[in-house]
PDB file of C-alpha atoms in Angstrom:
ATOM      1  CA  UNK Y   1      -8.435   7.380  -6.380  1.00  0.00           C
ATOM      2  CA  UNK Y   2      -8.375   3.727  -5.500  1.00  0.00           C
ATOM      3  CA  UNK Y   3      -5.843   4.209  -3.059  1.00  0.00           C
ATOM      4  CA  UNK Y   4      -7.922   6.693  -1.004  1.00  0.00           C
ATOM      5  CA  UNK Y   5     -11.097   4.257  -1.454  1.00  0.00           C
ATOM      6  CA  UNK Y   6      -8.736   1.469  -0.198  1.00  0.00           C
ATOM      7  CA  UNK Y   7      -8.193   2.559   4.010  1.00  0.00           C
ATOM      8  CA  UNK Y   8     -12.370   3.588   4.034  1.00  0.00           C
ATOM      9  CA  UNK Y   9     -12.736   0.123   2.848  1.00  0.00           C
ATOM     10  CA  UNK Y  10     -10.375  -1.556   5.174  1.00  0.00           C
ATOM     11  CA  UNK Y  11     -12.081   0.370   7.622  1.00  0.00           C
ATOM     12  CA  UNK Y  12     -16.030  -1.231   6.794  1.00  0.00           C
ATOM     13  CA  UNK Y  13     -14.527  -4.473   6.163  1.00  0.00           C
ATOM     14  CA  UNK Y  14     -12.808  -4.153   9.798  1.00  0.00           C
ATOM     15  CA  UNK Y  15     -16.076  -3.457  11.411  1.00  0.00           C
ATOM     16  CA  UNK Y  16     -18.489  -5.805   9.901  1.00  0.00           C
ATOM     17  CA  UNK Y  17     -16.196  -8.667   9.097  1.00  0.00           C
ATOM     18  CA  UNK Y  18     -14.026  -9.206  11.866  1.00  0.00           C
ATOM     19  CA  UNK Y  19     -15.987  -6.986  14.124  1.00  0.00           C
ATOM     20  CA  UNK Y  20     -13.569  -4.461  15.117  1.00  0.00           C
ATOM     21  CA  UNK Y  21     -14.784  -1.399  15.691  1.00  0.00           C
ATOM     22  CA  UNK Y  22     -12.647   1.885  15.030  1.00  0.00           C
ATOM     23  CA  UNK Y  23     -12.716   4.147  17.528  1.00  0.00           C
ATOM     24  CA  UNK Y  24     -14.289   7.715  16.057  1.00  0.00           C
ATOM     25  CA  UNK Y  25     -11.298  10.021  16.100  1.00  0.00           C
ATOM     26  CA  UNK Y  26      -9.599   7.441  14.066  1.00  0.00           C
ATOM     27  CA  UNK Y  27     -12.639   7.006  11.566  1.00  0.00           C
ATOM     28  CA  UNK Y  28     -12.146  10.623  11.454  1.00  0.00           C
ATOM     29  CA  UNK Y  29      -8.328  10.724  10.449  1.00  0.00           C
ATOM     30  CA  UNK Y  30      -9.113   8.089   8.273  1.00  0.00           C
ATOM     31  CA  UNK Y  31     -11.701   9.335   6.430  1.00  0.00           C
ATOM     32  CA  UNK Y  32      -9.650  13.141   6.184  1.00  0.00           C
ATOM     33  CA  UNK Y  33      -6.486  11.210   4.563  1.00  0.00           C
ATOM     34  CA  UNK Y  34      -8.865   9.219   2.162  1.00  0.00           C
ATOM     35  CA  UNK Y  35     -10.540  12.469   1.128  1.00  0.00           C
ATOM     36  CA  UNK Y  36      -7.079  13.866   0.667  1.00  0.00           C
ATOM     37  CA  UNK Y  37      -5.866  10.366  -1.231  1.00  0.00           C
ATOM     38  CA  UNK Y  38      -9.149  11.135  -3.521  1.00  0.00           C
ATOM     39  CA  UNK Y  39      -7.992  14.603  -4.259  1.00  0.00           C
ATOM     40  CA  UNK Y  40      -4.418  13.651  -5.708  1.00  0.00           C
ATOM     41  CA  UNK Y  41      -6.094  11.279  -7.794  1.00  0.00           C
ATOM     42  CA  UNK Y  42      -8.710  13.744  -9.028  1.00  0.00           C
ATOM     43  CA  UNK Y  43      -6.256  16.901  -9.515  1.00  0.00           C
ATOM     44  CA  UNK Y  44      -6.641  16.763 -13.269  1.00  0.00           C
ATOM     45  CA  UNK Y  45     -10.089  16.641 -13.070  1.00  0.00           C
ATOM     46  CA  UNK Y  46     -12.682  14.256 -12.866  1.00  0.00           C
ATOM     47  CA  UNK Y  47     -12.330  11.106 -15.494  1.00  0.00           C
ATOM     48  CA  UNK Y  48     -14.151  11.191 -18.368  1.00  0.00           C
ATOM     49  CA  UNK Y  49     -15.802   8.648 -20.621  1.00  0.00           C
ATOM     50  CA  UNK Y  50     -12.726   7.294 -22.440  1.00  0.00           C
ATOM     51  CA  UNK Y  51     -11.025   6.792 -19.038  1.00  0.00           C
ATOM     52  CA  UNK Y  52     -13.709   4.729 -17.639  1.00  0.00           C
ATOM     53  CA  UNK Y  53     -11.851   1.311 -18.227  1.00  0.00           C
ATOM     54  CA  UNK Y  54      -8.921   3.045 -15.970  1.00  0.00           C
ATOM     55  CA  UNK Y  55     -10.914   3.874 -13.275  1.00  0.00           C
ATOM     56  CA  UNK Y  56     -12.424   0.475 -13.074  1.00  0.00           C
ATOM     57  CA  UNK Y  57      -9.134  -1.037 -13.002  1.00  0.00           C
ATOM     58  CA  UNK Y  58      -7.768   1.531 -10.116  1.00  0.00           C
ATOM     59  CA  UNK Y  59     -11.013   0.549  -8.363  1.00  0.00           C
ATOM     60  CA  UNK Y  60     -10.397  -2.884  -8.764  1.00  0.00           C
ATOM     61  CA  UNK Y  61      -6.985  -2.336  -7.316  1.00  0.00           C
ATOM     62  CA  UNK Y  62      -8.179  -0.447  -4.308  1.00  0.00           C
ATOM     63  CA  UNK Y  63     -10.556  -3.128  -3.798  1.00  0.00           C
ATOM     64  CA  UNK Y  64      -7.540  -6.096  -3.764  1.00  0.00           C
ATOM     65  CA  UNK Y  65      -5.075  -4.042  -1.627  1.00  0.00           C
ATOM     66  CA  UNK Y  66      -7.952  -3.519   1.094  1.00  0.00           C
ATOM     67  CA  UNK Y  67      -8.471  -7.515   0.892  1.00  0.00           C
ATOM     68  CA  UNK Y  68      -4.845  -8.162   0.785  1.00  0.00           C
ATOM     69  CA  UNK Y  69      -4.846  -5.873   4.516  1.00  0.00           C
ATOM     70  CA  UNK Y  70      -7.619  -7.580   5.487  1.00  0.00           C
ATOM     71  CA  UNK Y  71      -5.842 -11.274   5.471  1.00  0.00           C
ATOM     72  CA  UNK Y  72      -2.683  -9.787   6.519  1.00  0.00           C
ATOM     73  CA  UNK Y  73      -3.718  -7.975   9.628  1.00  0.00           C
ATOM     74  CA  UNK Y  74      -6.017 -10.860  10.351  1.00  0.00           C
ATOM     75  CA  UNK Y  75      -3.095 -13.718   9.876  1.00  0.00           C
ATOM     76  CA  UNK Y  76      -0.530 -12.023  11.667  1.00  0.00           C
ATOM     77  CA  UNK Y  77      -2.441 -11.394  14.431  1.00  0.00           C
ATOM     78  CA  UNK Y  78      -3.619 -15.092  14.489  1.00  0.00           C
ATOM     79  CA  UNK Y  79       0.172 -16.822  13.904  1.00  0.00           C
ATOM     80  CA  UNK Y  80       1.294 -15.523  16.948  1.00  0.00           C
ATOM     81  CA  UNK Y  81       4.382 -13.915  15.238  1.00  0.00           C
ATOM     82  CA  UNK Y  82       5.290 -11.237  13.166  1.00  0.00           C
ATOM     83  CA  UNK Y  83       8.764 -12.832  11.623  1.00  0.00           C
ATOM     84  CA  UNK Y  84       7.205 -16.150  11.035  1.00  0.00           C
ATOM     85  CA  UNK Y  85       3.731 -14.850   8.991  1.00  0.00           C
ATOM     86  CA  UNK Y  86       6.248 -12.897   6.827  1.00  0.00           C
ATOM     87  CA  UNK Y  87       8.888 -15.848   6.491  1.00  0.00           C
ATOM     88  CA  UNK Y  88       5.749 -17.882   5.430  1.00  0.00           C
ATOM     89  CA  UNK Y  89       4.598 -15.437   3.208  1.00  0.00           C
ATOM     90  CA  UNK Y  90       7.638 -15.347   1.242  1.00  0.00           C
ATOM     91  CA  UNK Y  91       8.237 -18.396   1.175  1.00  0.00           C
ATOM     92  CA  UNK Y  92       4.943 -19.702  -0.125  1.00  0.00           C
ATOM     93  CA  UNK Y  93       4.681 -16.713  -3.124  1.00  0.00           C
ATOM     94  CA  UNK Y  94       8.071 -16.045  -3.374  1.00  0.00           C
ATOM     95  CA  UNK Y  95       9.120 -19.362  -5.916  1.00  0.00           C
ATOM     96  CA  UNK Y  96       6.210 -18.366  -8.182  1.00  0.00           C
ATOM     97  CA  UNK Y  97       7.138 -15.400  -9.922  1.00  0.00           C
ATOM     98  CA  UNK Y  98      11.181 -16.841 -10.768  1.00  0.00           C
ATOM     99  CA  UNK Y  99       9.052 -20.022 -12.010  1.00  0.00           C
ATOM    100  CA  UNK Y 100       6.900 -18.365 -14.345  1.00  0.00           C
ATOM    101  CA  UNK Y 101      10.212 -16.475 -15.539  1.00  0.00           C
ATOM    102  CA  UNK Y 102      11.950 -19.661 -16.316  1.00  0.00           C
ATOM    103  CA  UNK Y 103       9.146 -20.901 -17.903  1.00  0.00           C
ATOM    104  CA  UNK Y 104       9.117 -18.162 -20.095  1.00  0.00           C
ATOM    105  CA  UNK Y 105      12.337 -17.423 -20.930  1.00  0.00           C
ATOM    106  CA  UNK Y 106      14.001 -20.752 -20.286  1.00  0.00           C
ATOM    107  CA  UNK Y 107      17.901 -20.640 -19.804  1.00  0.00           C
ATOM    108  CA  UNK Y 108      18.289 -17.525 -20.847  1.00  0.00           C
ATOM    109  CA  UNK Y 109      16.695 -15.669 -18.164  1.00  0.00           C
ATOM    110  CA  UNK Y 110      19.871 -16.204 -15.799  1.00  0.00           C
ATOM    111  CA  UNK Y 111      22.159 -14.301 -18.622  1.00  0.00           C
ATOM    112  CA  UNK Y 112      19.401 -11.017 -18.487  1.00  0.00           C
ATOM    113  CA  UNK Y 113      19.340 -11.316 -14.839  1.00  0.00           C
ATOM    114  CA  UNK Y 114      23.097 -11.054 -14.408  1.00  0.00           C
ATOM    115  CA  UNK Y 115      23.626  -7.159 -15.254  1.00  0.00           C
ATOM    116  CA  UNK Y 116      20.612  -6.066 -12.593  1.00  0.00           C
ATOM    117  CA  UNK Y 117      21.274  -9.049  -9.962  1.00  0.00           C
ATOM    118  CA  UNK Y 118      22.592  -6.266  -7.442  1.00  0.00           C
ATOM    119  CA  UNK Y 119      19.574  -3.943  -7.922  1.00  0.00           C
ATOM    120  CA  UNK Y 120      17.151  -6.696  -8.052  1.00  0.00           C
ATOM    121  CA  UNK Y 121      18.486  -7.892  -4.644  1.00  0.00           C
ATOM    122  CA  UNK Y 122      18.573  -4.793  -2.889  1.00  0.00           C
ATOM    123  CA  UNK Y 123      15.130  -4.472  -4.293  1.00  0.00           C
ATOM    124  CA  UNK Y 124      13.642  -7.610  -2.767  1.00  0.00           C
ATOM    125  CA  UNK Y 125      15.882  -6.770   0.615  1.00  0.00           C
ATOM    126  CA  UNK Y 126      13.826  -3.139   0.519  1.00  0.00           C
ATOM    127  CA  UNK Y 127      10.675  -4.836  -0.121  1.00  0.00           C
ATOM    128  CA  UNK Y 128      10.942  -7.541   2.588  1.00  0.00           C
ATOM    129  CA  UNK Y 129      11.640  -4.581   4.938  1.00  0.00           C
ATOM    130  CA  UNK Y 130       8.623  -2.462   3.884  1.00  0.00           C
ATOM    131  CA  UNK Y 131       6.152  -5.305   4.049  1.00  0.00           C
ATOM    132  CA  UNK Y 132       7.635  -6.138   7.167  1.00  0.00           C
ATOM    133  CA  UNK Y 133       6.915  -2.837   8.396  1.00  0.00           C
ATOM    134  CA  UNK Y 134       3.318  -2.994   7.483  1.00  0.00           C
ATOM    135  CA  UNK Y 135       2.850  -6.048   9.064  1.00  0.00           C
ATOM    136  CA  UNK Y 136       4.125  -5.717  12.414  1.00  0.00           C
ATOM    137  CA  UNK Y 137       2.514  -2.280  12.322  1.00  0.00           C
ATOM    138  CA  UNK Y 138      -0.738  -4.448  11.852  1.00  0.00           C
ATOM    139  CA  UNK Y 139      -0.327  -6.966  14.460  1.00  0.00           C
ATOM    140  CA  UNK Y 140      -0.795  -3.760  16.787  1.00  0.00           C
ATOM    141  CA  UNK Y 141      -2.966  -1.375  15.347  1.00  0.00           C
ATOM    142  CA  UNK Y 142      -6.468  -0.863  13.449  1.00  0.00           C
ATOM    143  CA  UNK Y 143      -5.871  -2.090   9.923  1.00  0.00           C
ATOM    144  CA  UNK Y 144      -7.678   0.702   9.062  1.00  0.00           C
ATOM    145  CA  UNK Y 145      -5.351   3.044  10.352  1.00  0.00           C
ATOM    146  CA  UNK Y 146      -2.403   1.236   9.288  1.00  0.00           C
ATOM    147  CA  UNK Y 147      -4.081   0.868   5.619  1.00  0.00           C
ATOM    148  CA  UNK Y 148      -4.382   4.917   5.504  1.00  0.00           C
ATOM    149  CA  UNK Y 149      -0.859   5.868   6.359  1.00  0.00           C
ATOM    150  CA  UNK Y 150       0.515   3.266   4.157  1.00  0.00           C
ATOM    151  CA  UNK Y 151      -1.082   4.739   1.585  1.00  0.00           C
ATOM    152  CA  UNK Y 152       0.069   8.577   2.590  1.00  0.00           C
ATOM    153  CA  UNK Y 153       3.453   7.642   0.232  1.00  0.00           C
ATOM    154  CA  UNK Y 154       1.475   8.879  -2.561  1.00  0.00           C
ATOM    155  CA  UNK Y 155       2.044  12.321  -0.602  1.00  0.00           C
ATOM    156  CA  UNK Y 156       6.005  11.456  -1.006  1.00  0.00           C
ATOM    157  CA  UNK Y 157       5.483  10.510  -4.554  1.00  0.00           C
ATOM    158  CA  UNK Y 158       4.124  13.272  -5.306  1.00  0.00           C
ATOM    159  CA  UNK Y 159       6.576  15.293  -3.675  1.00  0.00           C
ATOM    160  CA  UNK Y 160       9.203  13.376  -5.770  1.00  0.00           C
ATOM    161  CA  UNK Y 161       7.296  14.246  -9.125  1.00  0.00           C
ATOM    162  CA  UNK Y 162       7.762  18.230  -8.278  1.00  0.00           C
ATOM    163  CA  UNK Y 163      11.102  18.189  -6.627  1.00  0.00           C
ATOM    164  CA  UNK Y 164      13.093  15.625  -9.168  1.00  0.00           C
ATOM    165  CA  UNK Y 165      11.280  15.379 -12.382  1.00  0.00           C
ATOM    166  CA  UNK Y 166       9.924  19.349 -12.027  1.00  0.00           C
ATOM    167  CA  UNK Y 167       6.108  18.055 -12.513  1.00  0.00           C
ATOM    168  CA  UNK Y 168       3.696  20.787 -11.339  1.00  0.00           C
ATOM    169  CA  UNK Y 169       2.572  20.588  -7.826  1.00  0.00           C
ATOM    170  CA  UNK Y 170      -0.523  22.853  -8.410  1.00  0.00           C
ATOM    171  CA  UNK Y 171      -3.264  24.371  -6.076  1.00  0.00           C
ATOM    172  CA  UNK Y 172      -5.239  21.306  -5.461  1.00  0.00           C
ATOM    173  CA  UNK Y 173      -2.367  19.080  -4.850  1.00  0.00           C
ATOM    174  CA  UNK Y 174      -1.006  21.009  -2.244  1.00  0.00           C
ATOM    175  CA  UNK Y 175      -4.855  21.114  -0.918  1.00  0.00           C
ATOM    176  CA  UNK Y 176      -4.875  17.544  -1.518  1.00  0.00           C
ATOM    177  CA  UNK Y 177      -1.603  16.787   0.365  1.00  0.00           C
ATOM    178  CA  UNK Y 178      -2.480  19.031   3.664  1.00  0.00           C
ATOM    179  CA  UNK Y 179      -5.265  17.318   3.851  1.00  0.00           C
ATOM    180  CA  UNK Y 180      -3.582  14.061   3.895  1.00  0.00           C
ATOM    181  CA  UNK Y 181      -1.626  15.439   6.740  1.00  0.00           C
ATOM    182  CA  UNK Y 182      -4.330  16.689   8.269  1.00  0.00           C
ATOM    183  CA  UNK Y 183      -5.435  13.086   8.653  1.00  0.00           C
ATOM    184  CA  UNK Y 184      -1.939  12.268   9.650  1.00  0.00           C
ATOM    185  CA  UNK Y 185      -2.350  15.044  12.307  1.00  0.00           C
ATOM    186  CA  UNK Y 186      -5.717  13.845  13.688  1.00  0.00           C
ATOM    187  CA  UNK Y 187      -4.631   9.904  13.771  1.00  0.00           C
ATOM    188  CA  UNK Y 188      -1.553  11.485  15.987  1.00  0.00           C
ATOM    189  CA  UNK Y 189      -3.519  13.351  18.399  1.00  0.00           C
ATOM    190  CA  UNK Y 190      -6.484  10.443  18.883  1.00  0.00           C
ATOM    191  CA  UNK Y 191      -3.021   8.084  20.182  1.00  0.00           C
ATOM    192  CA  UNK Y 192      -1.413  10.705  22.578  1.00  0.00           C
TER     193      UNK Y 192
END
């Protein structure tokens, strides 16, 4: 659910914070894939009292990642260059998490890392490329656009859930997931 909240909020945060309006076709496909995003996270019905916590935390996530686009698509578009905001990304965050590691688990964290080194790498490589994606993708479009088909891999993952680990797709899912490509569909026509 906080997903779907996330490209709406983008969207408001767009227009009255860095005063960019969205044109309406695109508010339109944006709001269709969020209602769609909503839906997959609703399929099992709505949360009850004991999940309440949960939902506050996925809110609370939806609210960070539409910050997080925010600063992104506002300091790439302001350092002139796509490869550079990303190099400096990486290379300001990137130390922190192997830090904290070693301060945890001291020498030994270099014999643990050994057996997943490969995977870990091609991990980071995949990541690098993905955010890079995003971000050049946000130097030249609405954030809120970008932010809403970002966030249409949940469609894929959920595609993944029936198709390798034989989850049930369901009735609303499927509604939920045309819907999402509905949106696609409408942000597709707007830029012909």
């Amino acid at each position: 659910m906080a997903r779907g909240a996330s490209p709406l909020l983008v969207a408001v945060l767009s227009v009255t914070v860095l005063d960019r309006p969205l044109p309406p076709e695109d508010l339109v496909g944006v709001v269709v894939i969020s209602c769609g995003l909503a839906g997959l996270a609703l399929a099992d019905g709505v949360p009850g009292r004991a999940q309440l916590p949960a939902l506050a935390a996925a809110l609370g996530t939806g609210a960070m990642i539409a910050l997080y686009t925010v600063v992104d698509g506002t300091g790439v578009r302001h350092s002139g260059t796509v490869a550079g905001y990303i190099a400096w990304m990486f290379l300001c965050q990137g130390p922190i998490l192997p830090l904290i590691a070693w301060i945890r688990r001291g020498r030994s964290l270099i014999d643990q890392m050994r057996p997943v080194y490969g995977r870990g790498l091609t991990g980071g490589v995949l990541s690098l490329l993905a955010y890079g994606l995003v971000v050049w993708a946000q130097s030249r479009g609405d954030l809120a656009t970008v932010a809403a088909l970002r966030e249409t891999s949940i469609v894929v993952a959920a595609l993944i859930g029936t198709l390798i680990f034989r989850e049930r797709l369901g009735v609303l899912r499927l509604t939920a997931a045309v819907t999402v490509l509905t949106g696609i569909a409408v942000l597709e026509v707007a830029h012909w």
